[in-house]
Structure formats: structure tokens, C-alpha cells
Short mmCIF file of C-alpha atoms and ligand atoms in Angstrom, two decimals:
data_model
loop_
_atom_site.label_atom_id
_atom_site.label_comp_id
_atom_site.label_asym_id
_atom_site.label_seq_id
_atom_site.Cartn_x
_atom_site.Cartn_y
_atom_site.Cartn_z
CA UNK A 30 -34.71 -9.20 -27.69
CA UNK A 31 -32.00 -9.37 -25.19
CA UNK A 32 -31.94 -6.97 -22.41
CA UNK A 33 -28.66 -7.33 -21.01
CA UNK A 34 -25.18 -5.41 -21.89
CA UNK A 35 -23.07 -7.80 -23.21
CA UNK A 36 -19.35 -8.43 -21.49
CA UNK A 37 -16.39 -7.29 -23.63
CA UNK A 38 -12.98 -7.37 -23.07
CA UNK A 39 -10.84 -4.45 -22.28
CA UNK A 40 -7.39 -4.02 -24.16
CA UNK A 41 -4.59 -1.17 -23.64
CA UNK A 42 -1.64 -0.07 -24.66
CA UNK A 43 0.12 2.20 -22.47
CA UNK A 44 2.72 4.04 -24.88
CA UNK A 45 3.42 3.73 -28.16
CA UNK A 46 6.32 1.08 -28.75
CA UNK A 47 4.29 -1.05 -26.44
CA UNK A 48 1.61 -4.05 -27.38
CA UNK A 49 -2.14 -4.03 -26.21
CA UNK A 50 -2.24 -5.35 -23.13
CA UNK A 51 -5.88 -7.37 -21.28
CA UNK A 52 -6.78 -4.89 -18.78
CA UNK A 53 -10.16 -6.67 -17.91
CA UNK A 54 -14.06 -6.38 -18.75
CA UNK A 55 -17.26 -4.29 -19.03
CA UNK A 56 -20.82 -4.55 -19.84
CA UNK A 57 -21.65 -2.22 -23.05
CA UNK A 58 -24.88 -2.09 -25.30
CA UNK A 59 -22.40 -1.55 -28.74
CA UNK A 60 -18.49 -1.37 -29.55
CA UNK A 61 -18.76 2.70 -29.41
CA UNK A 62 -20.09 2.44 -25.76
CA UNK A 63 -17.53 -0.30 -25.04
CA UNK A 64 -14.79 1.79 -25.91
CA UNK A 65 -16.32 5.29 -23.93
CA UNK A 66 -16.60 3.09 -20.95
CA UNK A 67 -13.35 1.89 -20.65
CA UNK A 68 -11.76 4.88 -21.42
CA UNK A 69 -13.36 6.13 -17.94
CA UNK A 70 -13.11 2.55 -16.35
CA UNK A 71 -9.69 1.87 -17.07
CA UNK A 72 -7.60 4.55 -17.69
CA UNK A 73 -8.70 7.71 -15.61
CA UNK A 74 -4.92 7.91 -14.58
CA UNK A 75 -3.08 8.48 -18.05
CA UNK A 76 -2.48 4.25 -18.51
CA UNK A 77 -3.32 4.78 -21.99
CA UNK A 78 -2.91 5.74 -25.30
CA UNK A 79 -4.77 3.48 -27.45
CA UNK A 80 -7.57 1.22 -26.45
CA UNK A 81 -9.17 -2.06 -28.08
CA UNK A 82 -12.66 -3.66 -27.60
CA UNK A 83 -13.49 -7.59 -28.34
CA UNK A 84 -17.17 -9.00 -27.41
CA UNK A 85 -15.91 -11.73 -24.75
CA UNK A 86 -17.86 -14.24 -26.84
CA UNK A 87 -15.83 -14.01 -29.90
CA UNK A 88 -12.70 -15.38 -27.75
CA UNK A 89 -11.61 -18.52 -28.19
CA UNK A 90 -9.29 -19.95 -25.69
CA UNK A 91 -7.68 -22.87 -24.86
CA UNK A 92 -8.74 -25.62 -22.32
CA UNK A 93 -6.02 -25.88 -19.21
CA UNK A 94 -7.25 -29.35 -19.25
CA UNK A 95 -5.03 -30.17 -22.46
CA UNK A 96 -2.41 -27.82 -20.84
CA UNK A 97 -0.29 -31.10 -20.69
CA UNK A 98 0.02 -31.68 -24.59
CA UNK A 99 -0.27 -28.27 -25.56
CA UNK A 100 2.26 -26.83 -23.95
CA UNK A 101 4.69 -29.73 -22.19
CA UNK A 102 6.39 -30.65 -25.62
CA UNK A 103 7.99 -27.47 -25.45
CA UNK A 104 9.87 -28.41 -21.79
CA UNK A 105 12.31 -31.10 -23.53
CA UNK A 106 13.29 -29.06 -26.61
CA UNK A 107 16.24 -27.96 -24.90
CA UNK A 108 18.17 -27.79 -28.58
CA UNK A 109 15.68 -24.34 -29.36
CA UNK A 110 17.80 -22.38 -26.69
CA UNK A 111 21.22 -21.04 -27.10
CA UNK A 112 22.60 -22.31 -24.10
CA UNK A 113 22.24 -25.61 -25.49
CA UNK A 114 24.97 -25.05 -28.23
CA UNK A 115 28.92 -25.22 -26.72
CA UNK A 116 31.78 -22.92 -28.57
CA UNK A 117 34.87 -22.21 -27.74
CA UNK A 118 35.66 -19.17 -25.09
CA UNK A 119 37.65 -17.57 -27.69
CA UNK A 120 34.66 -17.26 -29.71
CA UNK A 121 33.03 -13.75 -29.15
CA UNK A 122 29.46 -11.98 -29.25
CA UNK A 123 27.36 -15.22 -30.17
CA UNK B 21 -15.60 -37.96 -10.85
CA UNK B 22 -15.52 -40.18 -8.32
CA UNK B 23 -15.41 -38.40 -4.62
CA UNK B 24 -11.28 -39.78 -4.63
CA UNK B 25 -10.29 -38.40 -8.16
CA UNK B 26 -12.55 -35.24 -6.35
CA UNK B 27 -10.04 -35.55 -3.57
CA UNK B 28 -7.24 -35.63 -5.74
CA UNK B 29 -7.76 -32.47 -7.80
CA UNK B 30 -8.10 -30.74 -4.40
CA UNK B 31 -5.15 -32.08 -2.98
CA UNK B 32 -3.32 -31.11 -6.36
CA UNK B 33 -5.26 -27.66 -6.12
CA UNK B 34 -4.11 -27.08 -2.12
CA UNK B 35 -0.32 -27.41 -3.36
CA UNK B 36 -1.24 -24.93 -6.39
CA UNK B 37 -1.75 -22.09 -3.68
CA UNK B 38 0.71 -23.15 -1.47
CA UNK B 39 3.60 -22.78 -4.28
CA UNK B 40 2.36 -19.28 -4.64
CA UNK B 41 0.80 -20.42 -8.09
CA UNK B 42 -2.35 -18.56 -9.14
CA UNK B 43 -5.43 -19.66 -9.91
CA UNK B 44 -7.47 -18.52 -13.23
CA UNK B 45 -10.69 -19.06 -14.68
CA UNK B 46 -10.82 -21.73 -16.76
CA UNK B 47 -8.54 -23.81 -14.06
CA UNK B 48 -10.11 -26.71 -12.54
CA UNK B 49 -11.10 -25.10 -8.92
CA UNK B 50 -12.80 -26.71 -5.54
CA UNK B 51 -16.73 -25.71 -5.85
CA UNK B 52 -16.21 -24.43 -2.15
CA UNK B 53 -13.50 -22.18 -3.77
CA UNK B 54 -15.49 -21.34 -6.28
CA UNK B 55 -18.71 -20.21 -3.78
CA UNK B 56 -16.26 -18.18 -1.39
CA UNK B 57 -14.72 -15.90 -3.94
CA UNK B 58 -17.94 -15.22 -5.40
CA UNK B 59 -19.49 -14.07 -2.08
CA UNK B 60 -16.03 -12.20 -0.69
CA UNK B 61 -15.70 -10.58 -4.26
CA UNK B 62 -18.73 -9.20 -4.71
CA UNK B 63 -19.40 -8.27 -1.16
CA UNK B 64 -16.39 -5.84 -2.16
CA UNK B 65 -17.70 -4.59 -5.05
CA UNK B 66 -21.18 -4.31 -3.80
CA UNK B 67 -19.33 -1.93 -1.11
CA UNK B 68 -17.31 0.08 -3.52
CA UNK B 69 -20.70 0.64 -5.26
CA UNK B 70 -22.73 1.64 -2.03
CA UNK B 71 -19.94 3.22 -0.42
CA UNK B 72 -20.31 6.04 -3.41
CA UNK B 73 -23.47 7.05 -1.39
CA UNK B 74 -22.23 8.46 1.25
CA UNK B 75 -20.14 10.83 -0.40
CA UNK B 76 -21.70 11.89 -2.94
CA UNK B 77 -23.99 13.47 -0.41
CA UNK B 78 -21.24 16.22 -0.34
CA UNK B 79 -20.16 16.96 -3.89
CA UNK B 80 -22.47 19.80 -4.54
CA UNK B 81 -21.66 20.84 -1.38
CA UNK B 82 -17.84 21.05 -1.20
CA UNK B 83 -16.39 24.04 0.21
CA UNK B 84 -14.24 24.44 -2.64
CA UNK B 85 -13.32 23.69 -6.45
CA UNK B 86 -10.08 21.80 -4.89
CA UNK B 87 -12.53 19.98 -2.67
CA UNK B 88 -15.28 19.33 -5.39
CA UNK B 89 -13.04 18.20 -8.06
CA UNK B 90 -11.00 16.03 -5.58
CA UNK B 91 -14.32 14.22 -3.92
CA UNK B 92 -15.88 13.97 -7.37
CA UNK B 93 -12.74 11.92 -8.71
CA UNK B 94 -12.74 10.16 -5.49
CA UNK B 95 -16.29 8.90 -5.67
CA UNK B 96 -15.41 8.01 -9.67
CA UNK B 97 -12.61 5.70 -8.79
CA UNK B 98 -14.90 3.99 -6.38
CA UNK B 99 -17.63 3.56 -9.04
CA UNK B 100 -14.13 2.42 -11.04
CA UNK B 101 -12.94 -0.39 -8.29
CA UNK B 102 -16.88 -1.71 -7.72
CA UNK B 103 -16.53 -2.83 -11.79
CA UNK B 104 -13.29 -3.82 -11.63
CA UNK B 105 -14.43 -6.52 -8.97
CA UNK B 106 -17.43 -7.11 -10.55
CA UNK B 107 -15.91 -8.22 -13.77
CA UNK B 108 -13.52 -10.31 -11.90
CA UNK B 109 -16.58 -11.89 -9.91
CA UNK B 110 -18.28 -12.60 -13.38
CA UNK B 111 -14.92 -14.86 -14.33
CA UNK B 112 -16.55 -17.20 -11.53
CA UNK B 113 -19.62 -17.89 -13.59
CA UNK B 114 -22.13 -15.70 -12.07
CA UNK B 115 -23.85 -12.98 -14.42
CA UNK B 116 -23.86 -9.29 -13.23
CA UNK B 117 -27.22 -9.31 -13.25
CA UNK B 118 -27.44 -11.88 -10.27
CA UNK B 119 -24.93 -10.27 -8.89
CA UNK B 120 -26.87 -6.37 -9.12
CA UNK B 121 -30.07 -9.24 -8.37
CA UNK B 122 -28.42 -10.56 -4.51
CA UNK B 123 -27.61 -6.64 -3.67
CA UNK B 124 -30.78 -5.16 -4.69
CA UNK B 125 -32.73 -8.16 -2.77
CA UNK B 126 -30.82 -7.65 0.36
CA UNK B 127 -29.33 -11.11 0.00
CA UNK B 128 -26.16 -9.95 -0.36
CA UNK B 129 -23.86 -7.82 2.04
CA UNK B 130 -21.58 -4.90 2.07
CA UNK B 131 -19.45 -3.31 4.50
CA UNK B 132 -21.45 -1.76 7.32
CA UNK B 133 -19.52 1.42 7.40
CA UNK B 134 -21.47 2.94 4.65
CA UNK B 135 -24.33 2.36 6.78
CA UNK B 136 -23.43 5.64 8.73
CA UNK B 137 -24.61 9.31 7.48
CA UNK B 138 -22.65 11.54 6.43
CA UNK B 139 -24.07 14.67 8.17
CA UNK B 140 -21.24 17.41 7.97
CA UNK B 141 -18.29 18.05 5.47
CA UNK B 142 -15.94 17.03 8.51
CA UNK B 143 -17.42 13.73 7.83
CA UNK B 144 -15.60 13.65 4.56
CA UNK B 145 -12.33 14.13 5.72
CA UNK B 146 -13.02 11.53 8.38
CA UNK B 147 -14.03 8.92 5.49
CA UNK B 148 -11.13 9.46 3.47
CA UNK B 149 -8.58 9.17 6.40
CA UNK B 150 -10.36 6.73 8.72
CA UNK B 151 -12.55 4.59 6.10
CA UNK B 152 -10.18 4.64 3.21
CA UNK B 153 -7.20 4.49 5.67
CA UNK B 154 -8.74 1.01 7.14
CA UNK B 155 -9.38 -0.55 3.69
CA UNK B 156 -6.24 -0.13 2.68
CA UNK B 157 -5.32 -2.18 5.57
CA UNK B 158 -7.23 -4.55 4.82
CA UNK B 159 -6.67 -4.47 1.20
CA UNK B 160 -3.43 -4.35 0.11
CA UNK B 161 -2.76 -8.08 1.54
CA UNK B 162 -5.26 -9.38 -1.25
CA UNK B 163 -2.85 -8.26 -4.03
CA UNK B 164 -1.03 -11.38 -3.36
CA UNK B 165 -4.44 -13.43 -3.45
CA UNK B 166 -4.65 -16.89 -4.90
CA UNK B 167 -7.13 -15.89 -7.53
CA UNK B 168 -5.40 -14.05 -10.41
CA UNK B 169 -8.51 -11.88 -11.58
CA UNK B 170 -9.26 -10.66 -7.89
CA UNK B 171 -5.66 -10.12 -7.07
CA UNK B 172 -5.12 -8.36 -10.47
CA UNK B 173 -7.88 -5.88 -9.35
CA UNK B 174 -6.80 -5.72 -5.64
CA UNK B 175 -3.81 -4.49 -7.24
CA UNK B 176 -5.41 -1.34 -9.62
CA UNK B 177 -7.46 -0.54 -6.40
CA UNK B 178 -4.44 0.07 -3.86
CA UNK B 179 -2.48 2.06 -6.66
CA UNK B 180 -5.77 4.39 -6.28
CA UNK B 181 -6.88 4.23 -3.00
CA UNK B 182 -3.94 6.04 -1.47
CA UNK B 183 -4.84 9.35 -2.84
CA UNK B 184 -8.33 9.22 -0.95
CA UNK B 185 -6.95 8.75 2.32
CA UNK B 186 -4.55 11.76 1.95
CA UNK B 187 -7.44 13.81 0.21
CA UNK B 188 -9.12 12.88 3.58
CA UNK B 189 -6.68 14.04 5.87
CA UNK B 190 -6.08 17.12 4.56
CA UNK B 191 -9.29 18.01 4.84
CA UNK B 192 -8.70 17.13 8.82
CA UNK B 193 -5.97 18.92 8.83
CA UNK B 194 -7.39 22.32 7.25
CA UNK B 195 -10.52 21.85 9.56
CA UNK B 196 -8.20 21.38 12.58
CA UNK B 197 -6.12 24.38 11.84
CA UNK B 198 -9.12 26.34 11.65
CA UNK B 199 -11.77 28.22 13.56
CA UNK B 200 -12.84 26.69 16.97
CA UNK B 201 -15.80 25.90 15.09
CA UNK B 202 -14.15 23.89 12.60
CA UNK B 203 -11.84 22.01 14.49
CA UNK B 204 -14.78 21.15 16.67
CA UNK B 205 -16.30 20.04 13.56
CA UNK B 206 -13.46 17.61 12.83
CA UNK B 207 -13.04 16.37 16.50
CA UNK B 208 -17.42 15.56 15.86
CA UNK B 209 -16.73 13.39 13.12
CA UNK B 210 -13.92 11.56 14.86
CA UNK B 211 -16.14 10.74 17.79
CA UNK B 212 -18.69 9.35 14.98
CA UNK B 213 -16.52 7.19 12.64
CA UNK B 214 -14.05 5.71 14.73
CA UNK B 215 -15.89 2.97 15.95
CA UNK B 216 -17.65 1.90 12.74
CA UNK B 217 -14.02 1.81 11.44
CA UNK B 218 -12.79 0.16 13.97
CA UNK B 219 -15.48 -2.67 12.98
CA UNK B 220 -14.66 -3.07 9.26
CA UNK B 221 -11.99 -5.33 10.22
CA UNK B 222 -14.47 -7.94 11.16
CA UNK B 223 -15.35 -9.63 14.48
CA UNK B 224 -12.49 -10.68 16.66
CA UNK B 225 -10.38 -13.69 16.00
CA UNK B 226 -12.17 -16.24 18.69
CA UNK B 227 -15.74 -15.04 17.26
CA UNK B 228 -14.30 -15.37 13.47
CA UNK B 229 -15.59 -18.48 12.13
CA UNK B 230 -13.31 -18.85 8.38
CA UNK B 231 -10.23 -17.49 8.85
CA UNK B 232 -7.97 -21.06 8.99
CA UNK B 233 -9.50 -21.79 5.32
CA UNK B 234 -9.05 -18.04 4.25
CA UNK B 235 -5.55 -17.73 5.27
CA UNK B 236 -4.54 -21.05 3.33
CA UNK B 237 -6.90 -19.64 0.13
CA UNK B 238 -4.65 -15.72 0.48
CA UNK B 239 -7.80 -14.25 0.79
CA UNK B 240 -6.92 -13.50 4.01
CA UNK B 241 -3.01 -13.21 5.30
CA UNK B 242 -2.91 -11.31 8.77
CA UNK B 243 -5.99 -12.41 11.45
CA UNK B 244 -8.83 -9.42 12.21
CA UNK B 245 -7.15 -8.31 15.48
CA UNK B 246 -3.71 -7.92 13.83
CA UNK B 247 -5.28 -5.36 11.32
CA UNK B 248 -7.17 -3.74 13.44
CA UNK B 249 -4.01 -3.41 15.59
CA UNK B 250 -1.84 -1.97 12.84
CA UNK B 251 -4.87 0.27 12.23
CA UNK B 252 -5.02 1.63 15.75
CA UNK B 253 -0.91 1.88 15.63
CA UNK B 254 -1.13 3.94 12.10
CA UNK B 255 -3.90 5.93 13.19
CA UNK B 256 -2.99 7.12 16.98
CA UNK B 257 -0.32 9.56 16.24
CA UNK B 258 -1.96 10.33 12.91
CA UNK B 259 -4.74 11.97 15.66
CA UNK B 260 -2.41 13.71 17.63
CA UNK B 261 -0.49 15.58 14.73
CA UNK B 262 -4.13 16.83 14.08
CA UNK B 263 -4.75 17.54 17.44
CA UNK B 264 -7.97 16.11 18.17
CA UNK B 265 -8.63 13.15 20.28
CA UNK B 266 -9.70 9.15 19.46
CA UNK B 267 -12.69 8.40 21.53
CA UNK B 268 -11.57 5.87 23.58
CA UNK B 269 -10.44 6.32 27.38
CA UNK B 270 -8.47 3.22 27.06
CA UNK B 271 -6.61 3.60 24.26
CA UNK B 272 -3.02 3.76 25.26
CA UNK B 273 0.65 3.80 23.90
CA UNK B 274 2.11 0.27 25.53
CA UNK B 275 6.04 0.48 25.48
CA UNK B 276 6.06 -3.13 26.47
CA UNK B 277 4.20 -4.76 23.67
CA UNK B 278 5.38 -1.98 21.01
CA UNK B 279 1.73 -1.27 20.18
CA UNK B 280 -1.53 0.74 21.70
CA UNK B 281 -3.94 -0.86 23.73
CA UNK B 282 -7.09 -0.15 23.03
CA UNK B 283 -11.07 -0.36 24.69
CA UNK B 284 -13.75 -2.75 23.89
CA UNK B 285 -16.17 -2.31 20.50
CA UNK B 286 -19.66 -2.39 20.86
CA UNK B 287 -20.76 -5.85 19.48
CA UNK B 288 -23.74 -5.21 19.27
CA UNK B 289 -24.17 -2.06 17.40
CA UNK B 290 -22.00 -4.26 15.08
CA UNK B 291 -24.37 -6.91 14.96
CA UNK B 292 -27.50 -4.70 14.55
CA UNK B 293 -26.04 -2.83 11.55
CA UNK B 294 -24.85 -5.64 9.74
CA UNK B 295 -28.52 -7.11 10.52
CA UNK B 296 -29.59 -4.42 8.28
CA UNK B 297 -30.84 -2.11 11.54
CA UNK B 298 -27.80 0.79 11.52
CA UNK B 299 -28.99 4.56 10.67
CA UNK B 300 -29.24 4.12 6.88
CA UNK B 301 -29.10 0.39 5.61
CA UNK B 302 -32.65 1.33 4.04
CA UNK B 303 -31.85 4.98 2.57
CA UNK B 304 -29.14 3.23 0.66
CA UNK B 305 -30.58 0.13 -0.38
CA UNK B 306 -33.44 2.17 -1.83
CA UNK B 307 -30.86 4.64 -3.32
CA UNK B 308 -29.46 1.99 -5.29
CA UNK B 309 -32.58 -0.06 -6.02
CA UNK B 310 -34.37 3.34 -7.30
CA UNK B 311 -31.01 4.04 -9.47
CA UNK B 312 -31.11 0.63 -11.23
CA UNK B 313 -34.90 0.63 -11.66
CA UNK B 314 -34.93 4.47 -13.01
CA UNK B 315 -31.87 3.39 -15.12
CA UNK B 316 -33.72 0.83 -16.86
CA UNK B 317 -35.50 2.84 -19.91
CA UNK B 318 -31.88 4.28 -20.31
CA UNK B 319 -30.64 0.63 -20.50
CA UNK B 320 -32.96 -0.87 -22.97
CA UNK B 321 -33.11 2.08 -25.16
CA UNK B 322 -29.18 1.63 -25.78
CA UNK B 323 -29.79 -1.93 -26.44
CA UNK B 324 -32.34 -1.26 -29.13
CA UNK B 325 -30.33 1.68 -30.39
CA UNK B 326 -27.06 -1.17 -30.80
CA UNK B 327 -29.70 -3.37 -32.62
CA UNK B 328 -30.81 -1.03 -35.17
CA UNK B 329 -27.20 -0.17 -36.00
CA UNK B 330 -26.52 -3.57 -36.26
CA UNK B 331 -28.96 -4.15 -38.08
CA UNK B 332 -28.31 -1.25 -40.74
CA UNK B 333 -25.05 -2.67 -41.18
CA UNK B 334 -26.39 -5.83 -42.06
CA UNK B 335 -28.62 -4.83 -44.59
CA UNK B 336 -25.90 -2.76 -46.08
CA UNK B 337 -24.15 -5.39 -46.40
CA UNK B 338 -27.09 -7.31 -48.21
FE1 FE2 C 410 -12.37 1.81 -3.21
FE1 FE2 C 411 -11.32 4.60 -1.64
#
């Protein structure tokens, strides 16, 4: 059987009207034990309101090393912005 | 690779840092890079942890509920920053178990301070204001770091760490305005943890062997002398509002340079504590060897508890 605590990662959000937001990681035996711990790990000071848990090996991410074709395409799309679009001064709130 | 296309990616690395860029986990990264930030991160968390030792001598004791309360959430946002760095040390690839593995063997380091007893509740305040007061020093320059999950922590740390060095000085400053007794108390533990603070900026700059590499990596921005010097310039007058006097015949307000002078440190007590031969390197390695060891039942029965949960699910399921 394995004898370590898994890693997990730690998500909060702060108020309500706000997302979840990766405050780091922990080592817990279950998701219940997860979430006790980083309620006293990670938000002692009222940074709060709502907490997730994810087992760090159920995250996929992506590779930087394809950080060229993932995420260059989106540099020359200069037509997605509104800047890119000329109107007339006269033209108001648009 | 090839040692040039090596070469390369550290030359394209180097300019990374130097445009301020950060560096994450998954990013390509030097393994020298790699080695460093695992031994300077978790030689800080490794200190957070054993620096709870000290203190935690005095929470049953505290002279007070204020007191009590305000040492017991001290000493549980120390327990707080030694997992914050250790899960940012674990983004480098080394399990927490090797980590808890190099302290436990002695392998590993941490700050020599905590190396000192703490033998009266004057001691306390002196932590907090002296101890505290020099890691922030030393601290709050990493929150621009080149690694984003050590600066990212640097930065929850400082946001906490202030309240321990006021926590600390009041106490000074109640003990000082106090009975003869008392202040005499506080003026004891001045004469004891000066020095040893004095150290935890490192050895001097012509006997420190990393710095050029640190500085261009951010784990490092201002040399060991200049700390120590803002140190001594912070702390000076912070002494003399509490009335009580740094140990050091030298030490010296000098209008020309704009900052104190200040004597000689011992070297060699430095050098014997870090060797592991100060007044309590083996009380707290054994406090914190015993603590995992005794911890282990507690460990594995949560494990197996997780399992069988699991495991219930599953077969609810079926
Ligand atoms: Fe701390
Ligand atoms: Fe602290």
C-alpha cells in the first residue's frame, strides 16, 4: 500500500463575485483532510470564503515546449481586437 | 542535447531572468538552477519548521492570554511558511519525503539561530524583534525572485512575518517598562541574541563564496554586509527607545558614512554552530526526528482509513 500523503492542489476564492484562484499545495491522506488542511495552511488570515481540492495527479497541463504553436498564433490576429477596426470620430460609445 | 544547444538554452535562460521574466516549473531550467533552489528553498523551510522549537518552549508558559494566543498564532504561521516552501521546493522534482529524509539525516541545513535556547520569556520578545526583524531583511528581497513558486511564497511569508516582529517588541517594550527585574530580563536576552542575529545574514562578502551567481539568479539582490548593515541601522535606535543597550563597545552612529559602525562577529562560534556544535543543534534535531517517527502510526492509519473509504465507494458503486 502506499505510505505517503499524496500532493493536492490548493484553490481559493477570496469573496464571492470572485473565481477560485491556485493558492499552492499540500500533502493529505483523503479530499476531507485536504480541504481541513488548507483551510489552516492557507487562509488563517480571512483570504477565503470557499476552498477547492484537486489530487495534483489528475492535472493535465500543457508542455512550455509547444508554447510556440500553442499560443504564438494568437500574436498576429490583430483583427480579434477593437483597436484594429477605424470609425469615424463622430461615431460615439463603440 | 549537444553541450552547444546546452549552451544555448542557458544563454536563452540568462536573458529570461535578466528581463525580469519568471521562471516556472515545467520551463526548461539550467540543472545548476535546478540544484540551488532546491537546497536554498528547503534550507528555508527546514528553518521555518525548526525554528517552531524554540518557541514553542514558551506557549504554556506565556505570562498572559494576549501573550499565549499571540505566540501560539505566531508559531502556527511558521509551521504555515515551512509548507508553503516546501510545496514550492517539491515543484523542483524532489519528494517531501527526501526533503523531511536530508533534515532528519543531518544532511541538510537550517539557520543556526534556532540553535540557541530559549531560557526566559525575555527571550521571546528578543526572537520576535531581533530574529524575525533580521529575516525580514533578508526576506522581503526574494519576493522579486526569479523562480515564480518561491517568490510567490516569499511573498505570503512577508505579508505575515511583520506581525511577529511587532508581537516581539512589545513584549521588549512591556519588560523594559517594568520592574528592575524585568527590564534586566530584557537587557539578558539582548546580550544573548544579538550576535547569533547578527550571523543569519551569512559570512561576510570576501568569505562568501556564491553571491555573483545568486545576485544574477534574484535569489539574492543586496550582498551579506549590506543587510546586515541595514539591520544594525534599523535596529540601533530601535534599542535605545527601549532603553537597553546592544552589546557591542564599538557599535557607533557614523555621521560621515550615514550608517553605524559596528565590532567584529565571532567567526568561529559561527562556524562551530553551523558545524552542528552550538547549545542545541542535537535537542532539536532529535525533537523533530522523534516528532516524525512518533507521527508515523498517526500517518499510516489516515492512509488506510482514505483506502477503506475509497474503497467503500467503489464497491458502492459496483
Ligand atoms: Fe517565518
Ligand atoms: Fe516569523
Amino acid at each position: 500500500m502506499e505510505k505517503n500523503w499524496p500532493l493536492w492542489e490548493v484553490f481559493v476564492r477570496s469573496k464571492n463575485g470572485l473565481e477560485h484562484r491556485h493558492f499552492g499545495s499540500l500533502h493529505a491522506a483523503d479530499a476531507e483532510m485536504a480541504l481541513e488542511n488548507a483551510r489552516d495552511v492557507y487562509t488563517r488570515r480571512n483570504e477565503g470564503v470557499s476552498i477547492w481540492v484537486v489530487e495534483s495527479k489528475h492535472i493535465t497541463a500543457t508542455n512550455p515546449e509547444n508554447n510556440g504553436e500553442l499560443f504564438e498564433p494568437a500574436q498576429d490576429k490583430v483583427y480579434r481586437h477593437p483597436t484594429f477596426y477605424t470609425l469615424p470620430d463622430e461615431v460615439k460609445h463603440m | 542535447m549537444s553541450e552547444a544547444q546546452i549552451r544555448n538554452l542557458e544563454e536563452i535562460f540568462e536573458q529570461r531572468i535578466a528581463r525580469d521574466e519568471k521562471i516556472e516549473p515545467k520551463d526548461w531550467m539550467p540543472e545548476k538552477y535546478r540544484q540551488t533552489h532546491i537546497r536554498q528553498i528547503s534550507q528555508h523551510a527546514h528553518s521555518e519548521i525548526v525554528g517552531m522549537l524554540p518557541e514553542g518552549n514558551w506557549i504554556s508558559r506565556a505570562p498572559s492570554l494576549r501573550r499565549k494566543v499571540a505566540l501560539l498564532a505566531k508559531v502556527q504561521d511558521e509551521a504555515g511558511h515551512g509548507l508553503y516552501l516546501y510545496s514550492a521546493c517539491e515543484t523542483l522534482g524532489i519528494s517531501r519525503n527526501e526533503l523531511y529524509d536530508q533534515l532528519h539525516s543531518g544532511k541538510a541545513k537550517y539557520s543556526s539561530i534556532f540553535n540557541y535556547p530559549t531560557i526566559t520569556w525575555a527571550d521571546i520578545g528578543a526572537i520576535g524583534w531581533l530574529v524575525d526583524g533580521a529575516a525580514i531583511i533578508n526576506q522581503v528581497p526574494l519576493c522579486n525572485t526569479s523562480y515564480g513558486p518561491y517568490a510567490r511564497a516569499m511573498i505570503r511569508v512577508c505579508k505575515e512575518e511583520s506581525f511577529h516582529q511587532r508581537q516581539g517588541y512589545e513584549i521588549m517594550m512591556t519588560l523594559c517598562k517594568g520592574t528592575p527585574e524585568q527590564k534586566e530580563m530584557a537587557q539578558d536576552a539582548l546580550n544573548r541574541w544579538w550576535w547569533p542575529s547578527m550571523m543569519m545574514f551569512g559570512p561576510t562578502d570576501d568569505m562568501s563564496t556564491h553571491t555573483e551567481q545568486s545576485m544574477k539568479w534574484k535569489l539574492k539582490r543586496k550582498t551579506n554586509d549590506e543587510l546586515r548593515q541595514q539591520f544594525v541601522d534599523q535596529t540601533a535606535p530601535q534599542a535605545d527607545l527601549l532603553g537597553i543597550t546592544i552589546p557591542d563597545p564599538e557599535l557607533e552612529w557614523n555621521e560621515e558614512k550615514g550608517h553605524y559602525d559596528f565590532g567584529e562577529i565571532d567567526w568561529d562560534e559561527f562556524w562551530q554552530v553551523v558545524k552542528g556544535h552550538g547549545p542545541c543543534n542535537k535537542e532539536r534535531l532529535s525533537a523533530r526526528v522523534n516528532a516524525w517517527e512518533e507521527g508515523e502510526w498517526v500517518r499510516d492509519a489516515a492512509m488506510a482509513y482514505a483506502k477503506k473509504q475509497q474503497d467503500k465507494k467503489l464497491q458502492n458503486v459496483g
